[in-house]
Short mmCIF file of C-alpha atoms and ligand atoms in Angstrom, two decimals:
data_model
loop_
_atom_site.label_atom_id
_atom_site.label_comp_id
_atom_site.label_asym_id
_atom_site.label_seq_id
_atom_site.Cartn_x
_atom_site.Cartn_y
_atom_site.Cartn_z
CA MET A 1154 27.72 -25.63 -14.62
CA LYS A 1155 24.30 -25.09 -16.25
CA SER A 1156 24.24 -26.18 -19.87
CA LYS A 1157 22.91 -22.89 -21.33
CA LEU A 1158 23.40 -19.46 -19.82
CA ASN A 1159 22.01 -15.96 -20.02
CA VAL A 1160 24.99 -13.64 -20.40
CA LEU A 1161 25.20 -9.89 -19.77
CA VAL A 1162 28.08 -7.89 -21.27
CA LEU A 1163 28.58 -4.43 -19.72
CA GLY A 1164 29.94 -1.60 -21.86
CA SER A 1165 29.51 0.16 -25.17
CA GLY A 1166 32.82 -0.01 -27.02
CA GLY A 1167 34.49 -2.02 -29.76
CA ARG A 1168 35.89 -4.39 -27.16
CA GLU A 1169 32.39 -5.22 -25.94
CA HIS A 1170 31.18 -5.70 -29.52
CA ALA A 1171 34.05 -8.15 -30.11
CA ILE A 1172 33.23 -10.03 -26.89
CA CYS A 1173 29.53 -10.23 -27.86
CA TRP A 1174 30.39 -11.32 -31.42
CA LYS A 1175 32.55 -14.15 -30.07
CA ILE A 1176 30.13 -15.24 -27.35
CA LYS A 1177 27.26 -15.23 -29.81
CA GLU A 1178 28.71 -18.42 -31.36
CA SER A 1179 29.05 -20.20 -27.99
CA SER A 1180 27.29 -23.52 -27.50
CA TYR A 1181 26.79 -22.50 -23.85
CA LEU A 1182 24.76 -19.40 -24.70
CA LYS A 1183 21.03 -19.12 -24.07
CA LYS A 1184 20.48 -15.37 -24.46
CA LEU A 1185 22.95 -12.50 -24.83
CA PHE A 1186 22.28 -9.07 -23.31
CA SER A 1187 24.26 -5.84 -23.24
CA ILE A 1188 23.99 -2.64 -21.21
CA PRO A 1189 24.25 0.06 -22.55
CA GLY A 1190 25.60 -1.44 -25.83
CA ASN A 1191 25.99 0.44 -29.11
CA GLY A 1192 24.72 0.38 -32.70
CA GLY A 1193 26.76 -2.69 -33.64
CA ILE A 1194 26.17 -4.64 -30.43
CA SER A 1195 22.42 -4.26 -31.02
CA GLU A 1196 22.87 -6.49 -34.09
CA VAL A 1197 24.14 -9.44 -32.01
CA ALA A 1198 22.72 -8.94 -28.49
CA ASN A 1199 19.63 -7.63 -26.74
CA VAL A 1200 20.68 -4.09 -25.95
CA TYR A 1201 19.07 -2.11 -23.12
CA GLU A 1202 19.98 1.56 -23.03
CA ILE A 1203 19.49 1.91 -19.29
CA LYS A 1204 21.85 3.96 -17.15
CA PRO A 1205 24.49 1.43 -16.09
CA THR A 1206 24.51 2.14 -12.35
CA LEU A 1207 25.23 -0.77 -10.02
CA GLU A 1208 21.62 -0.69 -8.71
CA ASN A 1209 20.17 -0.77 -12.25
CA ILE A 1210 22.49 -3.60 -13.27
CA LYS A 1211 21.54 -5.64 -10.21
CA ARG A 1212 17.81 -5.16 -10.93
CA PHE A 1213 18.35 -6.11 -14.59
CA VAL A 1214 20.30 -9.24 -13.64
CA GLU A 1215 17.40 -10.40 -11.44
CA GLU A 1216 14.69 -9.51 -13.98
CA LYS A 1217 16.36 -11.22 -16.95
CA GLU A 1218 17.67 -14.16 -14.91
CA ILE A 1219 21.26 -13.45 -15.96
CA ASP A 1220 23.67 -16.28 -15.08
CA ILE A 1221 26.99 -14.53 -15.71
CA VAL A 1222 28.13 -10.91 -16.12
CA ILE A 1223 31.15 -9.86 -18.18
CA PRO A 1224 32.17 -6.24 -17.51
CA GLY A 1225 34.12 -4.59 -20.37
CA PRO A 1226 35.44 -1.25 -19.02
CA GLU A 1227 37.44 -0.88 -15.82
CA LYS A 1228 34.98 1.59 -14.30
CA PHE A 1229 32.45 -1.10 -13.36
CA LEU A 1230 35.13 -3.18 -11.65
CA VAL A 1231 36.75 -0.26 -9.85
CA ASP A 1232 33.26 0.67 -8.60
CA GLY A 1233 32.93 -2.88 -7.23
CA VAL A 1234 30.48 -4.58 -9.60
CA SER A 1235 31.97 -8.03 -8.87
CA ASP A 1236 31.38 -7.64 -5.12
CA TYR A 1237 27.95 -6.06 -5.57
CA LEU A 1238 26.17 -8.56 -7.82
CA ASN A 1239 24.85 -11.89 -6.60
CA VAL A 1240 25.78 -13.73 -9.79
CA PRO A 1241 29.21 -14.82 -11.06
CA THR A 1242 31.00 -11.81 -12.57
CA PHE A 1243 34.13 -12.25 -14.67
CA GLY A 1244 36.38 -9.59 -13.22
CA PRO A 1245 38.30 -8.82 -10.04
CA SER A 1246 36.90 -7.44 -6.79
CA LYS A 1247 36.96 -3.73 -5.97
CA ASN A 1248 40.00 -4.31 -3.81
CA ALA A 1249 41.98 -6.09 -6.56
CA SER A 1250 40.85 -3.49 -9.12
CA LEU A 1251 43.18 -0.96 -7.47
CA LEU A 1252 45.89 -2.47 -9.67
CA GLU A 1253 44.38 -0.33 -12.42
CA GLY A 1254 42.34 2.14 -10.35
CA SER A 1255 45.40 3.60 -8.60
CA LYS A 1256 48.80 3.94 -10.24
CA VAL A 1257 50.25 4.69 -6.80
CA PHE A 1258 48.92 1.35 -5.50
CA ALA A 1259 50.18 -0.51 -8.60
CA LYS A 1260 53.66 1.03 -8.49
CA ASN A 1261 54.07 0.36 -4.76
CA PHE A 1262 52.87 -3.21 -5.31
CA MET A 1263 55.43 -3.73 -8.08
CA LYS A 1264 58.21 -2.31 -5.94
CA LYS A 1265 57.27 -4.50 -2.98
CA TYR A 1266 57.15 -7.71 -5.04
CA ASP A 1267 60.17 -6.95 -7.25
CA ILE A 1268 58.21 -6.73 -10.51
CA PRO A 1269 60.30 -4.87 -13.13
CA THR A 1270 58.95 -1.37 -13.74
CA ALA A 1271 60.33 2.15 -14.33
CA ASN A 1272 61.87 3.84 -11.23
CA PHE A 1273 59.41 6.29 -9.71
CA GLU A 1274 58.48 8.79 -7.01
CA ILE A 1275 55.02 9.67 -5.69
CA PHE A 1276 53.79 13.20 -4.85
CA ASP A 1277 50.62 14.65 -3.36
CA ASP A 1278 51.96 18.21 -3.35
CA PRO A 1279 52.44 20.00 -6.71
CA LEU A 1280 55.23 22.19 -5.31
CA LYS A 1281 57.24 19.17 -4.22
CA ALA A 1282 56.58 17.50 -7.58
CA LYS A 1283 57.88 20.60 -9.38
CA GLU A 1284 60.91 20.77 -7.11
CA TYR A 1285 61.69 17.14 -7.99
CA ILE A 1286 61.55 17.59 -11.76
CA LYS A 1287 63.77 20.70 -11.76
CA ASN A 1288 66.53 20.42 -14.36
CA LYS A 1289 65.49 16.89 -15.29
CA ASN A 1290 64.70 15.51 -18.75
CA ASN A 1291 62.67 12.56 -19.98
CA LEU A 1292 60.19 11.85 -17.21
CA VAL A 1293 56.62 10.57 -17.35
CA ILE A 1294 53.95 12.27 -15.23
CA LYS A 1295 50.93 10.10 -14.39
CA ALA A 1296 47.73 10.98 -12.58
CA ASP A 1297 47.00 8.39 -9.89
CA GLY A 1298 43.37 7.51 -10.70
CA LEU A 1299 41.33 6.56 -13.76
CA CYS A 1300 41.52 9.03 -16.68
CA ALA A 1301 40.26 7.01 -19.70
CA GLY A 1302 43.81 6.49 -20.96
CA LYS A 1303 44.54 10.23 -21.03
CA GLY A 1304 46.22 10.79 -17.65
CA VAL A 1305 49.78 10.06 -18.74
CA PHE A 1306 52.17 12.72 -20.04
CA VAL A 1307 55.47 11.61 -21.52
CA CYS A 1308 57.71 14.68 -21.25
CA GLU A 1309 61.11 15.41 -22.72
CA GLU A 1310 61.64 18.78 -21.05
CA GLU A 1311 60.94 20.47 -17.75
CA LYS A 1312 58.45 22.93 -19.28
CA LYS A 1313 56.16 20.11 -20.39
CA MET A 1314 56.46 18.46 -16.97
CA ILE A 1315 55.35 21.63 -15.24
CA GLU A 1316 52.38 21.90 -17.63
CA ALA A 1317 51.42 18.29 -16.87
CA ILE A 1318 51.67 18.77 -13.10
CA ASP A 1319 49.56 21.95 -13.37
CA LYS A 1320 46.88 20.24 -15.46
CA ILE A 1321 46.66 17.19 -13.19
CA MET A 1322 47.17 18.67 -9.72
CA ILE A 1323 46.13 22.32 -9.95
CA GLU A 1324 43.60 22.62 -12.80
CA LYS A 1325 42.38 19.14 -11.79
CA ILE A 1326 41.33 18.24 -15.31
CA PHE A 1327 40.82 14.64 -14.12
CA GLY A 1328 39.17 15.63 -10.82
CA SER A 1329 40.26 13.67 -7.76
CA SER A 1330 42.14 11.20 -10.00
CA GLY A 1331 44.82 13.89 -9.91
CA ASP A 1332 45.19 14.21 -6.14
CA LYS A 1333 48.47 12.35 -6.44
CA VAL A 1334 50.95 11.85 -9.27
CA VAL A 1335 53.50 9.21 -10.08
CA ILE A 1336 56.62 10.60 -11.73
CA GLU A 1337 58.73 7.95 -13.37
CA GLU A 1338 61.70 7.57 -15.67
CA LYS A 1339 60.95 7.36 -19.35
CA LEU A 1340 61.73 3.94 -20.76
CA ILE A 1341 62.90 3.65 -24.34
CA GLY A 1342 61.83 0.50 -26.12
CA GLU A 1343 58.85 -1.06 -27.85
CA GLU A 1344 55.48 -1.65 -26.23
CA ALA A 1345 53.45 -4.86 -26.11
CA SER A 1346 50.20 -5.92 -24.50
CA ILE A 1347 49.91 -9.28 -22.78
CA LEU A 1348 46.47 -10.43 -21.64
CA VAL A 1349 46.32 -13.13 -19.00
CA LEU A 1350 43.24 -14.99 -17.83
CA LEU A 1351 43.89 -15.29 -14.12
CA ASN A 1352 42.23 -17.10 -11.25
CA ARG A 1353 44.40 -17.11 -8.12
CA GLU A 1354 47.46 -19.26 -9.01
CA ASN A 1355 46.12 -20.38 -12.39
CA TYR A 1356 46.94 -18.32 -15.43
CA THR A 1357 46.42 -18.73 -19.18
CA PHE A 1358 48.02 -16.35 -21.69
CA LEU A 1359 46.27 -14.95 -24.74
CA ILE A 1360 48.48 -14.25 -27.77
CA PRO A 1361 50.68 -11.14 -27.47
CA SER A 1362 49.51 -8.00 -29.24
CA GLN A 1363 50.56 -4.42 -29.81
CA ASP A 1364 48.48 -1.29 -29.38
CA HIS A 1365 49.17 2.11 -31.01
CA LYS A 1366 48.48 4.65 -28.29
CA GLN A 1367 49.36 7.96 -29.93
CA VAL A 1368 46.91 9.61 -32.27
CA TYR A 1369 49.20 10.13 -35.30
CA ASP A 1370 51.38 7.91 -37.48
CA GLY A 1371 54.89 7.24 -36.24
CA ASP A 1372 53.68 7.33 -32.60
CA LYS A 1373 53.32 11.13 -32.69
CA GLY A 1374 50.82 13.34 -30.90
CA PRO A 1375 48.91 12.88 -27.65
CA ASN A 1376 47.96 9.50 -26.18
CA THR A 1377 44.52 8.07 -26.90
CA GLY A 1378 42.60 5.04 -25.67
CA GLY A 1379 44.28 3.17 -28.58
CA MET A 1380 44.21 3.82 -32.35
CA GLY A 1381 44.68 0.25 -33.52
CA ALA A 1382 46.25 -3.08 -32.69
CA TYR A 1383 47.48 -6.30 -34.21
CA ALA A 1384 48.15 -9.81 -32.98
CA PRO A 1385 50.26 -11.83 -32.56
CA THR A 1386 53.60 -10.05 -32.41
CA LYS A 1387 57.07 -11.50 -32.86
CA LEU A 1388 58.37 -8.77 -30.56
CA ILE A 1389 57.56 -11.22 -27.78
CA ASP A 1390 59.72 -14.26 -28.46
CA ASP A 1391 59.89 -17.34 -26.22
CA THR A 1392 62.74 -15.93 -24.11
CA ILE A 1393 60.87 -12.71 -23.38
CA MET A 1394 57.65 -14.65 -22.74
CA LYS A 1395 59.46 -16.76 -20.13
CA LYS A 1396 60.69 -13.58 -18.42
CA ILE A 1397 57.16 -12.18 -18.43
CA GLU A 1398 55.93 -15.37 -16.80
CA ASP A 1399 58.69 -15.62 -14.18
CA LYS A 1400 59.44 -11.99 -13.34
CA ILE A 1401 55.98 -10.52 -13.70
CA VAL A 1402 53.08 -12.99 -13.56
CA LYS A 1403 54.48 -15.36 -10.91
CA ARG A 1404 55.68 -12.49 -8.70
CA LEU A 1405 52.33 -10.77 -9.06
CA ILE A 1406 50.46 -13.94 -8.09
CA ASN A 1407 52.74 -14.34 -5.10
CA GLY A 1408 52.10 -10.73 -4.06
CA LEU A 1409 48.34 -11.08 -4.41
CA LYS A 1410 48.46 -14.18 -2.23
CA ILE A 1411 50.47 -12.44 0.50
CA GLU A 1412 48.16 -9.39 0.40
CA GLU A 1413 45.14 -11.77 0.53
CA ILE A 1414 43.70 -10.33 -2.68
CA ASN A 1415 41.65 -12.81 -4.72
CA TYR A 1416 41.89 -12.09 -8.42
CA CYS A 1417 39.67 -13.71 -11.02
CA GLY A 1418 39.33 -12.21 -14.48
CA VAL A 1419 41.53 -10.72 -17.16
CA LEU A 1420 44.82 -9.12 -16.21
CA TYR A 1421 46.31 -6.92 -18.89
CA LEU A 1422 50.03 -6.21 -18.75
CA GLY A 1423 51.04 -3.04 -20.57
CA LEU A 1424 54.74 -3.65 -21.17
CA MET A 1425 57.78 -1.82 -22.49
CA ILE A 1426 60.37 -4.19 -23.88
CA VAL A 1427 63.78 -2.62 -23.32
CA GLU A 1428 66.66 -4.58 -24.82
CA LYS A 1429 64.75 -7.86 -24.50
CA GLU A 1430 63.74 -7.14 -20.88
CA PRO A 1431 60.02 -6.64 -20.08
CA PHE A 1432 59.03 -3.72 -17.81
CA VAL A 1433 55.45 -3.12 -16.63
CA LEU A 1434 54.09 0.29 -17.66
CA GLU A 1435 50.65 -0.45 -16.30
CA PHE A 1436 48.26 -3.14 -15.17
CA ASN A 1437 44.70 -3.16 -16.45
CA ILE A 1438 42.09 -5.36 -14.86
CA ARG A 1439 40.11 -6.14 -18.00
CA PHE A 1440 40.37 -6.94 -21.69
CA GLY A 1441 42.34 -4.37 -23.73
CA ASP A 1442 40.66 -2.10 -26.22
CA PRO A 1443 41.48 -2.35 -29.17
CA GLU A 1444 43.72 -5.40 -28.52
CA THR A 1445 40.68 -7.63 -27.90
CA GLN A 1446 39.22 -6.75 -31.31
CA ALA A 1447 42.48 -7.96 -32.91
CA ILE A 1448 42.89 -11.05 -30.69
CA LEU A 1449 39.42 -12.62 -30.61
CA PRO A 1450 39.09 -13.20 -34.40
CA LEU A 1451 42.12 -15.52 -34.09
CA LEU A 1452 40.72 -17.54 -31.18
CA GLU A 1453 39.44 -20.98 -32.21
CA ASP A 1454 37.87 -21.91 -28.89
CA ASP A 1455 34.51 -20.99 -27.36
CA LEU A 1456 35.08 -17.80 -25.34
CA LEU A 1457 32.18 -18.37 -22.97
CA GLU A 1458 33.41 -21.89 -22.22
CA ILE A 1459 36.90 -20.49 -21.59
CA ILE A 1460 35.55 -17.90 -19.14
CA LEU A 1461 33.48 -20.52 -17.31
CA LYS A 1462 36.48 -22.84 -17.02
CA ILE A 1463 38.77 -20.03 -15.81
CA MET A 1464 36.20 -19.15 -13.15
CA GLU A 1465 36.22 -22.80 -12.05
CA GLY A 1466 40.02 -22.55 -11.63
CA GLU A 1467 41.23 -24.47 -14.68
CA LYS A 1468 44.44 -23.70 -16.55
CA LEU A 1469 43.77 -23.94 -20.28
CA LYS A 1470 45.65 -24.52 -23.49
CA LEU A 1471 44.00 -22.31 -26.08
CA LYS A 1472 43.81 -22.97 -29.83
CA TRP A 1473 44.60 -20.11 -32.22
CA LYS A 1474 44.13 -19.64 -35.94
CA ASP A 1475 47.29 -19.10 -38.00
CA GLY A 1476 48.15 -15.72 -39.43
CA TYR A 1477 47.75 -12.14 -38.29
CA SER A 1478 44.88 -9.98 -37.28
CA VAL A 1479 44.94 -6.20 -37.68
CA CYS A 1480 42.45 -3.76 -36.18
CA VAL A 1481 42.32 -0.11 -37.27
CA VAL A 1482 40.32 2.42 -35.25
CA LEU A 1483 38.33 5.06 -37.15
CA ALA A 1484 37.99 8.13 -34.94
CA SER A 1485 35.90 11.29 -34.89
CA LYS A 1486 37.29 14.69 -35.79
CA GLY A 1487 38.94 16.18 -32.71
CA TYR A 1488 39.58 12.90 -30.84
CA PRO A 1489 41.34 12.51 -28.37
CA GLY A 1490 40.31 16.08 -27.54
CA GLU A 1491 36.74 17.37 -27.85
CA TYR A 1492 35.10 15.54 -30.72
CA GLU A 1493 32.03 15.73 -32.91
CA LYS A 1494 29.07 13.35 -32.68
CA GLY A 1495 25.96 12.56 -34.73
CA LYS A 1496 27.61 12.26 -38.17
CA GLU A 1497 26.01 9.67 -40.42
CA ILE A 1498 28.30 6.71 -41.12
CA LYS A 1499 28.19 5.81 -44.79
CA PHE A 1500 28.84 2.17 -45.51
CA SER A 1501 29.10 0.94 -49.11
CA SER A 1502 26.27 -1.49 -48.36
CA ARG A 1503 24.02 -2.31 -45.43
CA HIS A 1504 25.74 -5.65 -45.12
CA VAL A 1505 29.15 -4.04 -44.53
CA ALA A 1506 27.90 -2.43 -41.32
CA ASN A 1507 27.01 -5.81 -39.91
CA SER A 1508 30.19 -7.41 -38.74
CA GLU A 1509 31.54 -10.07 -41.07
CA TRP A 1510 32.11 -9.42 -44.73
CA LYS A 1511 34.71 -11.36 -46.70
CA ASP A 1512 37.89 -11.25 -44.56
CA ILE A 1513 36.78 -8.24 -42.57
CA ILE A 1514 34.92 -7.80 -39.32
CA VAL A 1515 33.53 -4.39 -38.44
CA PHE A 1516 33.24 -3.85 -34.71
CA HIS A 1517 31.33 -0.79 -33.59
CA ALA A 1518 32.59 1.46 -30.77
CA GLY A 1519 30.97 4.93 -30.56
CA THR A 1520 27.99 4.34 -32.86
CA LYS A 1521 24.26 4.69 -32.48
CA LYS A 1522 21.58 3.14 -34.67
CA LYS A 1523 18.55 5.25 -35.58
CA ASN A 1524 15.90 4.34 -38.17
CA GLY A 1525 18.15 1.70 -39.70
CA LYS A 1526 21.10 4.09 -40.10
CA PHE A 1527 24.30 4.37 -38.04
CA TYR A 1528 25.59 7.63 -36.56
CA THR A 1529 28.84 8.52 -34.77
CA ASN A 1530 28.40 8.66 -31.02
CA GLY A 1531 31.92 8.70 -29.54
CA GLY A 1532 35.60 9.48 -30.08
CA ARG A 1533 36.55 6.05 -31.34
CA VAL A 1534 33.78 5.11 -33.77
CA LEU A 1535 34.54 1.89 -35.66
CA ASN A 1536 37.16 -0.85 -35.51
CA ILE A 1537 37.93 -2.45 -38.85
CA CYS A 1538 39.55 -5.84 -38.36
CA GLY A 1539 41.04 -8.20 -40.91
CA ARG A 1540 42.77 -11.56 -40.73
CA GLU A 1541 45.27 -12.85 -43.29
CA ASN A 1542 48.27 -15.16 -43.43
CA SER A 1543 50.82 -12.36 -43.26
CA ILE A 1544 50.85 -9.01 -41.49
CA LYS A 1545 51.46 -7.29 -44.83
CA LYS A 1546 48.39 -8.84 -46.41
CA ALA A 1547 46.28 -8.19 -43.33
CA ARG A 1548 47.25 -4.51 -43.42
CA GLU A 1549 46.49 -4.24 -47.12
CA THR A 1550 43.11 -5.91 -46.70
CA VAL A 1551 42.03 -3.65 -43.85
CA TYR A 1552 43.22 -0.39 -45.39
CA SER A 1553 41.74 -1.05 -48.83
CA PHE A 1554 38.46 -2.02 -47.17
CA ILE A 1555 38.38 1.27 -45.28
CA GLU A 1556 39.12 3.33 -48.38
CA GLU A 1557 36.40 1.62 -50.39
CA ASN A 1558 33.64 1.01 -47.88
CA VAL A 1559 33.40 3.37 -44.91
CA TYR A 1560 33.20 7.11 -44.50
CA PHE A 1561 31.94 9.73 -42.09
CA GLU A 1562 32.65 13.43 -41.96
CA GLY A 1563 35.85 14.19 -40.06
CA MET A 1564 36.92 10.52 -39.93
CA HIS A 1565 40.60 10.00 -39.18
CA TYR A 1566 42.80 6.97 -38.59
CA ARG A 1567 46.40 5.88 -38.45
CA ARG A 1568 47.88 4.37 -41.62
CA ASP A 1569 50.71 2.54 -39.88
CA ILE A 1570 48.95 0.00 -37.67
CA GLY A 1571 51.09 -3.16 -37.76
CA LEU A 1572 53.87 -1.51 -39.75
CA LYS A 1573 56.52 -2.26 -37.09
CA GLU A 1574 55.61 -5.96 -37.35
CA GLU A 1575 55.71 -5.86 -41.15
CA ARG A 1576 59.24 -4.45 -40.93
CA ARG A 1577 60.17 -7.16 -38.41
CA GLU A 1578 58.94 -9.84 -40.82
P1 AMP B 499 50.03 3.86 -18.96
O1 AMP B 499 48.59 4.25 -18.88
O2 AMP B 499 50.74 3.97 -17.68
O3 AMP B 499 50.27 2.57 -19.68
O4 AMP B 499 50.67 4.93 -19.97
C1 AMP B 499 50.10 5.19 -21.23
C2 AMP B 499 51.19 5.23 -22.27
O5 AMP B 499 52.18 6.20 -21.93
C3 AMP B 499 51.95 3.93 -22.44
O6 AMP B 499 51.30 3.03 -23.26
C4 AMP B 499 53.25 4.45 -23.04
O7 AMP B 499 53.10 4.72 -24.41
C5 AMP B 499 53.46 5.74 -22.32
N1 AMP B 499 54.28 5.52 -21.09
C6 AMP B 499 53.82 5.29 -19.84
N2 AMP B 499 54.84 5.12 -18.96
C7 AMP B 499 55.97 5.24 -19.68
C8 AMP B 499 57.36 5.15 -19.34
N3 AMP B 499 57.77 4.96 -18.10
N4 AMP B 499 58.25 5.31 -20.34
C9 AMP B 499 57.86 5.55 -21.60
N5 AMP B 499 56.57 5.65 -21.99
C10 AMP B 499 55.62 5.49 -21.04
N1 LIG B 500 44.66 -0.52 -25.30
C1 LIG B 500 44.84 0.10 -24.07
C2 LIG B 500 43.89 -0.26 -23.04
O1 LIG B 500 43.01 -1.09 -23.23
O2 LIG B 500 43.97 0.30 -21.97
#
């Protein structure tokens, strides 16, 4: 291992800002770069707003003598960035990325290797799909391919199922991602996100967290990319954790070995806990967003060192700060539908916009910096993260910070991030 490295982080969201913020403090870092980055990332890394095609990334890596690449979003990995670049890239191969890139692949894999998941059927013909759902209640309709977290429709009644099938398979609102659908039983329980750093047989867990997928309080409204998260969560006790390890992670590793798929990177398990039993809702092949923004402020260790050690095949014991971390997403008017852009973000002081301030860290997602000011540039705009000794205090700190310090026209956010955990406490 070289002693100091040039690092390139790919992506432009809050997750990538959190990764850059954490890597910035690494004793292994020479220079930090990001493509395409955002307003906040430009405060901690050298941001290049070039079009992030594989060819452009490869050229950039050679020009800037990049030693390691860390892709944030799944798209780069599904497109095969890890196979394409000639430098170490922390993320699975194109082949292994099908675990997220195709729900049909992931569900068949889980069935084959006895990984607990909701019962399902697969259809490539909308008429057959509609025939199947006739007179049924409580099913979930999922487009096969990538849809930025919006390709899943949880339906109580048949009418909604038909609408979902029409949107995905006939209107093709997600393009070829909707050539096939998975239709599965609706599980009733509580969700959790488990991130695992995985290199073949070696795995290291990050602390468990919980996302809030729906746009409105009380888990109402359509699904989004994630409206907020907190970590850790007592929902995952030691017994459940052991089941996750034995029934999910070990079986998955066994399956990957048999299928001759080499996996190195982050594996994200989207779980539904049903009466203390974990079921996999989805695999993601990368860090979660916004889970990462909640998790990394609690990590004591050097993230770059961790990534380098994982890539060398080590199993690690990570050190975590005590307490809770809460991350609230501030979104643009209209999100997760069509949303507005270009609104000036008003911070109470210039300093507030720049990450750390008292107990708060501000991670930028869809922002753009112009002439020293920040403007909205995406659906999810800012992630306000706070760490405190209790979940109650962490929630209070974050929400009072938002009320007093940040505003943009049309801004909306959930007021109940972490509330389930507060009630558990
Ligand atoms: P996925 O992208 O497959 O994780 O689905 C997105 C979201 O839809 C999940 O986080 C859940 O909130 C919900 N969901 C997906 N599958 C199911 C299921 N089988 N039962 C209940 N809710 C589900
Ligand atoms: N938080 C959901 C995701 O990263 O896909």
